[in-house]
Coordinates of C-alpha atoms in Angstrom, one line a residue:
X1 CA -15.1 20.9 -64.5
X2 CA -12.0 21.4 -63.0
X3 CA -9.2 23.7 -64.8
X4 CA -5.9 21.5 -65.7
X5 CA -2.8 23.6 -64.3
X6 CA 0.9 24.1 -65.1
X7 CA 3.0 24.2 -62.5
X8 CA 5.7 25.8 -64.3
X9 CA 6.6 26.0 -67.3
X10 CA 9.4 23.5 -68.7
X11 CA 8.1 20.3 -70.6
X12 CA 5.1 18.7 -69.6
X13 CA 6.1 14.9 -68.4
X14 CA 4.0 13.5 -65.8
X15 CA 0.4 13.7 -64.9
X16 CA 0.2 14.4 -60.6
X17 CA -3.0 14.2 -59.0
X18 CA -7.0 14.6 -60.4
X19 CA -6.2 18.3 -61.4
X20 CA -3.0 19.8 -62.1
X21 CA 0.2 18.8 -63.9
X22 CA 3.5 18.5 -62.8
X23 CA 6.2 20.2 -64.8
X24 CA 10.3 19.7 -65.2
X25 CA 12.9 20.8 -67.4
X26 CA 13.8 18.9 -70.7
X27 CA 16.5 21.3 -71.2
X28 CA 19.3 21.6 -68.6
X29 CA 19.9 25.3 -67.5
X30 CA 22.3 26.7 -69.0
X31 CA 25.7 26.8 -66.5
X32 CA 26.8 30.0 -65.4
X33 CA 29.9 30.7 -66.2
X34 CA 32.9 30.3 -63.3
X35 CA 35.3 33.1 -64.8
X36 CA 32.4 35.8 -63.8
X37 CA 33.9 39.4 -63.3
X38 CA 31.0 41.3 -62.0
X39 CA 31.2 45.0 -63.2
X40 CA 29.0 46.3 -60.8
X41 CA 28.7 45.3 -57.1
X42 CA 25.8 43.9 -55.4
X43 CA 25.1 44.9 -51.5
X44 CA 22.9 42.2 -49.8
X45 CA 21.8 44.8 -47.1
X46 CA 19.6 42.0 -45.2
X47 CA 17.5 38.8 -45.6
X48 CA 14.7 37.3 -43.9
X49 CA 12.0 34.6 -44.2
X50 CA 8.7 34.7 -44.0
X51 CA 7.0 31.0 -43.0
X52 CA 7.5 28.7 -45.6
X53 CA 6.9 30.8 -48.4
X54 CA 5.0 29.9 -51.6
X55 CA 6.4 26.4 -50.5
X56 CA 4.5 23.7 -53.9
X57 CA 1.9 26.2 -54.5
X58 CA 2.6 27.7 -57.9
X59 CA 2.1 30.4 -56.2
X60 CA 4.5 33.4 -57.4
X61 CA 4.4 35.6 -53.6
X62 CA 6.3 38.8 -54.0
X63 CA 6.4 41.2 -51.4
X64 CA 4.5 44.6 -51.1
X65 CA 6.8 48.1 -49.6
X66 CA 4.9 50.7 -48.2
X67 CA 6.2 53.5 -46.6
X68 CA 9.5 52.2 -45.6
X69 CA 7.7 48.5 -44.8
X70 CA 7.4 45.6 -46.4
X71 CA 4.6 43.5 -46.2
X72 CA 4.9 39.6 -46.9
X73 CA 3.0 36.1 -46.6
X74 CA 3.4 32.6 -47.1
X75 CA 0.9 29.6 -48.1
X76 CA 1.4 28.1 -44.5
X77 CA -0.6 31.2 -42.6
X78 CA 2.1 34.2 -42.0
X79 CA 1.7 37.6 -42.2
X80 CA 4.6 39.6 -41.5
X81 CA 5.6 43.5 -41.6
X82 CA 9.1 44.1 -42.1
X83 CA 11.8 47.3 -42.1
X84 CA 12.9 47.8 -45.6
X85 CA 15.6 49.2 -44.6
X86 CA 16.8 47.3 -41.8
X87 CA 15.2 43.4 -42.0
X88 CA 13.8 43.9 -38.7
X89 CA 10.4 42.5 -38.2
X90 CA 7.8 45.0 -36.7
X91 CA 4.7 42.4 -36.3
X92 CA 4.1 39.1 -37.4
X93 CA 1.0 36.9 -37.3
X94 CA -0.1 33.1 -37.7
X95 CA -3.5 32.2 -38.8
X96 CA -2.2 28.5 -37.7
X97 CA -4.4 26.7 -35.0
X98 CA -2.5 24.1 -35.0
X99 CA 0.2 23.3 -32.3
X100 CA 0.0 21.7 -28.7
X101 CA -2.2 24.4 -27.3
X102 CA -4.2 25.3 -30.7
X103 CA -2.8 28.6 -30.4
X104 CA -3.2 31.2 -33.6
X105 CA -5.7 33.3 -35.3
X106 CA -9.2 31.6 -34.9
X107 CA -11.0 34.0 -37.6
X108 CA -8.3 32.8 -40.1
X109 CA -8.4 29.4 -39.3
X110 CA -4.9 27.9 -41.6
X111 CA -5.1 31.1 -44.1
X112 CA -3.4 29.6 -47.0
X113 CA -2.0 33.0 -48.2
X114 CA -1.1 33.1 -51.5
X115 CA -1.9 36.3 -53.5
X116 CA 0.5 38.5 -52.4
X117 CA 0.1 41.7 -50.1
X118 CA -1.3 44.5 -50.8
X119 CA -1.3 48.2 -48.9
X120 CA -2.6 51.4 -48.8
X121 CA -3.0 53.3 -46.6
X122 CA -3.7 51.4 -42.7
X123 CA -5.4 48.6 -44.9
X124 CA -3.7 45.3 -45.9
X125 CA -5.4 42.9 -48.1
X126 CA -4.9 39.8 -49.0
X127 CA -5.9 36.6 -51.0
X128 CA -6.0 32.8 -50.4
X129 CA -5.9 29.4 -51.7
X130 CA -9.0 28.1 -50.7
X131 CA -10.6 31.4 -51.9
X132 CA -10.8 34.0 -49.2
X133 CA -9.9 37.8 -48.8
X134 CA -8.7 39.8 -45.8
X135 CA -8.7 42.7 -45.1
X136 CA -6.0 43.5 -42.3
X137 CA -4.7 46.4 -40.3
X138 CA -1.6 47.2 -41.8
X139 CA 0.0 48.7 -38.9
X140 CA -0.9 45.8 -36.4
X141 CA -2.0 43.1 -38.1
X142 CA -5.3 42.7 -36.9
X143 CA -8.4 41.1 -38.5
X144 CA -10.9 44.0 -39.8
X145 CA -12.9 41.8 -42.7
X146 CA -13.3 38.7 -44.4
X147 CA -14.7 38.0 -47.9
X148 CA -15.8 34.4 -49.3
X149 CA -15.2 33.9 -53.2
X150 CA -15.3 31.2 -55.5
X151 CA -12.0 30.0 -56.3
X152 CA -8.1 30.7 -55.4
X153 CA -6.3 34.2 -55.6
X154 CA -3.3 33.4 -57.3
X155 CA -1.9 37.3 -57.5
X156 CA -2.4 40.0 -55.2
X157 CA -5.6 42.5 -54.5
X158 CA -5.4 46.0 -55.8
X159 CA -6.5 48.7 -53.2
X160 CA -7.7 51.6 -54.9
X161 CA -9.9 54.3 -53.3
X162 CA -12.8 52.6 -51.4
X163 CA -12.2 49.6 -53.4
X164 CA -10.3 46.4 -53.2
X165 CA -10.2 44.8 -56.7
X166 CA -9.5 41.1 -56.9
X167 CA -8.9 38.4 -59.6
X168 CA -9.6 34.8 -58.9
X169 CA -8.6 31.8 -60.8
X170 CA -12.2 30.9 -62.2
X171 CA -11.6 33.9 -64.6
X172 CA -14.0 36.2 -62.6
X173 CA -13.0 39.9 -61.0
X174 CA -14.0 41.1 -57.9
X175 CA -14.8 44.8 -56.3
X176 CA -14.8 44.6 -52.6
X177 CA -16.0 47.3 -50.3
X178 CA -12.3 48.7 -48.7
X179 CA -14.3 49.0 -45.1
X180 CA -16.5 45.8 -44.9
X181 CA -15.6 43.2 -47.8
X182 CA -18.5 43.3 -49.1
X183 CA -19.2 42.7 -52.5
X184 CA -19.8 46.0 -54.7
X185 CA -19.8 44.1 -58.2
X186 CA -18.3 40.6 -60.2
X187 CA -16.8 40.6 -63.8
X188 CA -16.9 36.8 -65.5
X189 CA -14.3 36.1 -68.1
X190 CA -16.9 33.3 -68.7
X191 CA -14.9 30.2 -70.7
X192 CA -12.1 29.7 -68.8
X193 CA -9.4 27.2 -70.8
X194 CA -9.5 23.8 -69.7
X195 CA -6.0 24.0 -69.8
X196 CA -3.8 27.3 -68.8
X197 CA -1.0 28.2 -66.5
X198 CA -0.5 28.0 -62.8
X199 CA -1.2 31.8 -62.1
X200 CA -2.7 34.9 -63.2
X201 CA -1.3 37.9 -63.8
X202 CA -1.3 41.3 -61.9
X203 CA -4.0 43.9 -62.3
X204 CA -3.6 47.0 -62.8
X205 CA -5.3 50.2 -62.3
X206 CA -4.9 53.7 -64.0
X207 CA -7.5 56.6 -64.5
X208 CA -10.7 54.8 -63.4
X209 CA -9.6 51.9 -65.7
X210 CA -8.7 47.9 -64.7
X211 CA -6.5 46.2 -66.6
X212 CA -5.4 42.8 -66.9
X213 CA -4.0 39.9 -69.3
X214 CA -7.2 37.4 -69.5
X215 CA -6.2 33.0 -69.8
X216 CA -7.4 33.0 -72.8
X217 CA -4.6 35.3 -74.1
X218 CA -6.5 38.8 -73.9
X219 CA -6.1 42.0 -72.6
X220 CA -9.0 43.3 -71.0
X221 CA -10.3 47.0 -69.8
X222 CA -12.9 47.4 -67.3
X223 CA -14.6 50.3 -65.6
X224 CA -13.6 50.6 -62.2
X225 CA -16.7 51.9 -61.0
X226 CA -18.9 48.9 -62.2
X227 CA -16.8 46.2 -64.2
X228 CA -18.1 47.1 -67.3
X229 CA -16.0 46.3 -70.4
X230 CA -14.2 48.7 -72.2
X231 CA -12.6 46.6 -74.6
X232 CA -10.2 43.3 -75.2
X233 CA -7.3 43.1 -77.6
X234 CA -6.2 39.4 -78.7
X235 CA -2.5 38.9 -77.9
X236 CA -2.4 35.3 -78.7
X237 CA -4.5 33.1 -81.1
X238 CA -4.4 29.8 -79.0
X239 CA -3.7 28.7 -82.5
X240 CA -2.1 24.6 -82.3
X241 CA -2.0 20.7 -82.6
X242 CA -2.3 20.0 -79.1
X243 CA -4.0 21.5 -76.3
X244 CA -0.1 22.5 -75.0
X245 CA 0.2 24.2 -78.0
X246 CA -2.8 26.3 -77.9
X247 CA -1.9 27.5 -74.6
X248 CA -2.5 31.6 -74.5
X249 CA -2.4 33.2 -71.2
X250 CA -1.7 36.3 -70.4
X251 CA -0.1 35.5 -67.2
X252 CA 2.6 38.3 -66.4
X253 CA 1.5 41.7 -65.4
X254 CA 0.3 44.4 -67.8
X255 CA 3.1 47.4 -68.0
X256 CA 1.5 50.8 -68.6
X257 CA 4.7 53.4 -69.7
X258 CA 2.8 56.8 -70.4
X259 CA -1.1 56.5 -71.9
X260 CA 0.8 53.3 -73.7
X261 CA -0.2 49.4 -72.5
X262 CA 2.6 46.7 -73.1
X263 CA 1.6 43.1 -72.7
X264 CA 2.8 39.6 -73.7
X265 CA 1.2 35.9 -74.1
X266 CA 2.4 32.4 -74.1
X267 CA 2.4 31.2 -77.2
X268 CA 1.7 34.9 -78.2
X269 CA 2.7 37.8 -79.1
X270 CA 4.2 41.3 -77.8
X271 CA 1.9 44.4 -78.1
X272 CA 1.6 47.6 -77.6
X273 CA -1.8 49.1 -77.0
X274 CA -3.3 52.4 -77.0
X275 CA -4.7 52.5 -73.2
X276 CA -7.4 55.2 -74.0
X277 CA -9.0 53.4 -77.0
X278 CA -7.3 49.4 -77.0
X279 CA -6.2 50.6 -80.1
X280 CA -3.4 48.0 -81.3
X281 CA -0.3 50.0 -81.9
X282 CA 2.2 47.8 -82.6
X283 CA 2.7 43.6 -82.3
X284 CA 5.3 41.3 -82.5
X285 CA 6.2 37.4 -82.0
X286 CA 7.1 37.0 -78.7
X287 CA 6.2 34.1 -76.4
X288 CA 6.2 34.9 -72.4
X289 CA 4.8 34.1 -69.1
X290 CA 6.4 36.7 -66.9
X291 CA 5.8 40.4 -66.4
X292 CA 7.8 43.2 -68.4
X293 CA 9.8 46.5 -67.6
X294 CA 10.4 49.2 -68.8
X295 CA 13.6 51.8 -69.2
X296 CA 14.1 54.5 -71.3
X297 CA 13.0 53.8 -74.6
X298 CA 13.2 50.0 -74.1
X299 CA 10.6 47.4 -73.0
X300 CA 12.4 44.0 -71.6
X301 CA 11.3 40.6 -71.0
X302 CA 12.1 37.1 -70.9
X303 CA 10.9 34.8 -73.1
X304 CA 9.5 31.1 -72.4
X305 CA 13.3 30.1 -73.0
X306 CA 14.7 32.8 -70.9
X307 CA 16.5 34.2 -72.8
X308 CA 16.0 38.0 -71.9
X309 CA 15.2 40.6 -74.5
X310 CA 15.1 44.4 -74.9
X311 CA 12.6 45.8 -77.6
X312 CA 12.0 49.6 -79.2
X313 CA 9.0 50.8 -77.3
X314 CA 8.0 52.5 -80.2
X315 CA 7.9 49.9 -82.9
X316 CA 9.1 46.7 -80.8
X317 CA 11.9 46.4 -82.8
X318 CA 14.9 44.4 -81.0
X319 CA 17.3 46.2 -79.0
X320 CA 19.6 43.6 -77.6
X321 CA 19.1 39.8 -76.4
X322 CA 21.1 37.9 -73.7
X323 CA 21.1 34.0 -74.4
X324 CA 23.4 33.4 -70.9
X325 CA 20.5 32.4 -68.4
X326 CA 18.9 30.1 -71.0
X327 CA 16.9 27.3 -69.6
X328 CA 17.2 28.6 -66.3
X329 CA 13.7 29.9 -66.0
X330 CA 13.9 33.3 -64.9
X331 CA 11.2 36.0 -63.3
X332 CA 10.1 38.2 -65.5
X333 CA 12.9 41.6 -65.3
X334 CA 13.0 44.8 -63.1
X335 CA 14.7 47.4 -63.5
X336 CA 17.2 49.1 -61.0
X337 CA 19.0 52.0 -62.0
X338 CA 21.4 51.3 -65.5
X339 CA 20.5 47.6 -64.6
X340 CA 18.1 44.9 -65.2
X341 CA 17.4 42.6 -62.5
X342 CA 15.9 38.5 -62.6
X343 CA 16.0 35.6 -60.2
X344 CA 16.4 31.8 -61.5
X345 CA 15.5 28.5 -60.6
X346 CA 18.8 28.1 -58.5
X347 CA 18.2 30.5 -56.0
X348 CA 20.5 33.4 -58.2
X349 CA 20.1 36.8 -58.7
X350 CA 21.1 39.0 -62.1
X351 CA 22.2 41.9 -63.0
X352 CA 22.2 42.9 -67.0
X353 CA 23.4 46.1 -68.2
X354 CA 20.2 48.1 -69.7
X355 CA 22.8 49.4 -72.7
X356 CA 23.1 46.1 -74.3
X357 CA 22.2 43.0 -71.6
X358 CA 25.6 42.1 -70.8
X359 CA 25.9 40.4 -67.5
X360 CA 27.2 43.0 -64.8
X361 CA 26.2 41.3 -61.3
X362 CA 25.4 38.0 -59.5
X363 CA 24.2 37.1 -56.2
X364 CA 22.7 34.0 -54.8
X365 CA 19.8 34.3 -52.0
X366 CA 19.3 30.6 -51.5
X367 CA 19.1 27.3 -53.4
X368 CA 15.5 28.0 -53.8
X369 CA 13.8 28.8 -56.9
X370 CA 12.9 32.3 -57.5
X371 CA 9.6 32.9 -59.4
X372 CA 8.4 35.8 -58.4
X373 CA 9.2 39.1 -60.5
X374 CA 11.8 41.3 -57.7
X375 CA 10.5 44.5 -56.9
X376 CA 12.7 47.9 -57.0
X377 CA 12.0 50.7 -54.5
X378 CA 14.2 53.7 -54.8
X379 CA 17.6 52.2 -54.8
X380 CA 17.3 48.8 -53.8
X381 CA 15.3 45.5 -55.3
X382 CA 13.8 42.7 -53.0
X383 CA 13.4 39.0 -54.0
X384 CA 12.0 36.5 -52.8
X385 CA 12.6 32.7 -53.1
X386 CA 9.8 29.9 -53.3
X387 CA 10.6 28.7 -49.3
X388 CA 10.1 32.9 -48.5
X389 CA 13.2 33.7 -48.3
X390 CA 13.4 37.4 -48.8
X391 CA 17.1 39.7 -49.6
X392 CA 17.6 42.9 -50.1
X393 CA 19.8 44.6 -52.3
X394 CA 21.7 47.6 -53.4
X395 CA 24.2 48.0 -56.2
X396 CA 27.3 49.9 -56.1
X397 CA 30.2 50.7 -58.6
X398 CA 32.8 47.9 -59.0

């Protein structure tokens, strides 16, 4: 049976299509305000765009930097690598046969990228729609391996060691051989949720140890080695009068700060896990389909109203909440120096004071929506817009 999907998350109105549900706001966004005075100033150093970017997908691409490049795709077939520091493109590929001559990338016939990058080392690999891995040469772009799974990669691989680790949108996890693509060994989440959001969140991988936030509003440890579980922790009950309401994922990334595991549901809860044992900690009400940061002693998220919160790392009690980018469906936060940093459904990017939230800095990248969490690298964050429109940027003092 086929899984119903969220688009994104305002009100539910209209039914589109056999499968998935199409999503607007009920609530206008909240207006920014025209008497602004940035405190701290915002550098765009360059922007690019890579094909048409996550384009009606869902999909939440963000790039990858490694080594002073940055990797990036798009759901119409590119695959570029770009200079982090300068914009300038070092390779690009198409996996399009289409066109007058049927030009393009035979062995990825209309790759419908849409997991994200990843890199280590000279190996790039990467996810699709209609269910596919590749495995790529980083410094080239060339084709080394192709695997054949059962369902869409929403978020991207994890190349660890001789391993690339993948999640697909059935609920199942994948170890891939890092040379050949071939399969080393399959974790099912079994039931998947008739009903759960457009997307799954990251994985992540610490001391021989997967992690990842589970649709059914779990956190979930497995062996690296052999998938094996290590344990779950509930986050979110799924508890509700309608099927809407019982909506649990775990769809943000799971934040590891020390031996310490942060994560956050829908319709859930903050919490604070022991990483070693998934010994709860501490929880809290907190309802959230984006990933979190981390600074200092604070954890900070934004909430399914984004409105964006700090929290005590060590007992989750509040810190500070900013109410000003209400309704306008923000990433979930990075951080960047004394500064947190979101995109929004306009195309915006903001900067909030760590201390207490205040807003400090605005930029607009497009008109585009920007869903995708930014990604900080030494001194400067890169975001990325739904049409793959990608700016980088670097703050300076007022």
């Amino acid at each position: 049976m086929k899984r119903f999907l969220l688009i994104t998350l305002a009100s539910l109105v209209t039914l589109a299509g056999c499968h998935s549900f199409k999503k607007e706001n009920v609530q206008p966004p909240t207006p920014l305000a025209k008497d602004f005075k940035p405190t701290v100033q915002a550098t765009r150093l360059w922007r690019s765009r890579v094909g048409d970017g996550a384009g009606d997908s869902g999909a939440r691409l963000r790039p990858a930097v490694v080594d002073g490049v940055l990797y990036a795709d798009s759901t119409d077939g590119k695959l570029v690598a770009i200079d982090a520091t300068s914009g300038k493109t070092l390779w690009s590929k198409s996996s399009s046969t289409h066109g007058w001559f049927g030009w393009g990338d035979k062995k990825r016939k209309d790759a419908l990228y849409a997991g994200g990058p990843a890199v280590s080392g000279d190996l790039l690999a990467v996810g699709t729609l209609d269910g596919h891995v590749y495995g790529v040469n980083a410094k080239d772009g060339s084709p080394r391996w192709e695997a054949e799974l059962k369902s869409e990669v929403l978020t991207s691989p994890v190349v660890v060691g001789d391993l690339v680790v993948v999640r697909t949108s059935d609920g199942r996890v994948y170890a891939l051989d890092s040379k050949t693509g071939e399969r080393r060994w399959v974790y099912d989440q079994g039931t998947v949720p008739l009903l759960s959001l457009r997307g799954n969140g990251r994985l992540l991988v610490a001391n021989g140890v997967l992690f990842f936030g589970s649709d059914d509003g779990k956190l979930v440890a497995l062996r690296l080695d052999n998938g094996s579980k290590l344990w779950e922790q509930k986050l979110s009950s799924g508890e509700g009068r309608t099927e809407i309401d019982r909506l649990s994922d775990v769809d943000g990334g799971i934040l590891l700060d020390g031996s310490t595991l942060y994560g956050a549901a829908y319709h859930g809860n903050l919490v604070a896990v022991d990483g070693p044992t998934g010994r709860p900690l501490w929880t809290r009400p907190f309802s959230s389909f984006g990933s979190l940061a981390s600074s200092g002693n604070a954890i900070v998220g934004a909430n399914d109203e984004s409105q964006v919160w700090a929290f005590d790392k060590t007992g989750g009690a509040d810190m500070w909440k900013n109410d000003a980018l209400k309704y306008r469906w923000v990433t979930g936060p990075a951080v960047q120096g004394d500064y947190v940093v979101v995109g929004d459904m306009e195309g915006y990017v903001h900067w909030l004071k760590v201390g207490d939230g205040a807003l400090a800095g605005r930029e607009r990248l497009s008109k585009k929506a920007i869903r995708a969490q930014p990604l900080v690298v030494g001194d400067t964050v890169y975001v990325e817009d739904v049409e793959g429109h990608i700016g980088a940027y670097r703050l300076s003092a007022h």
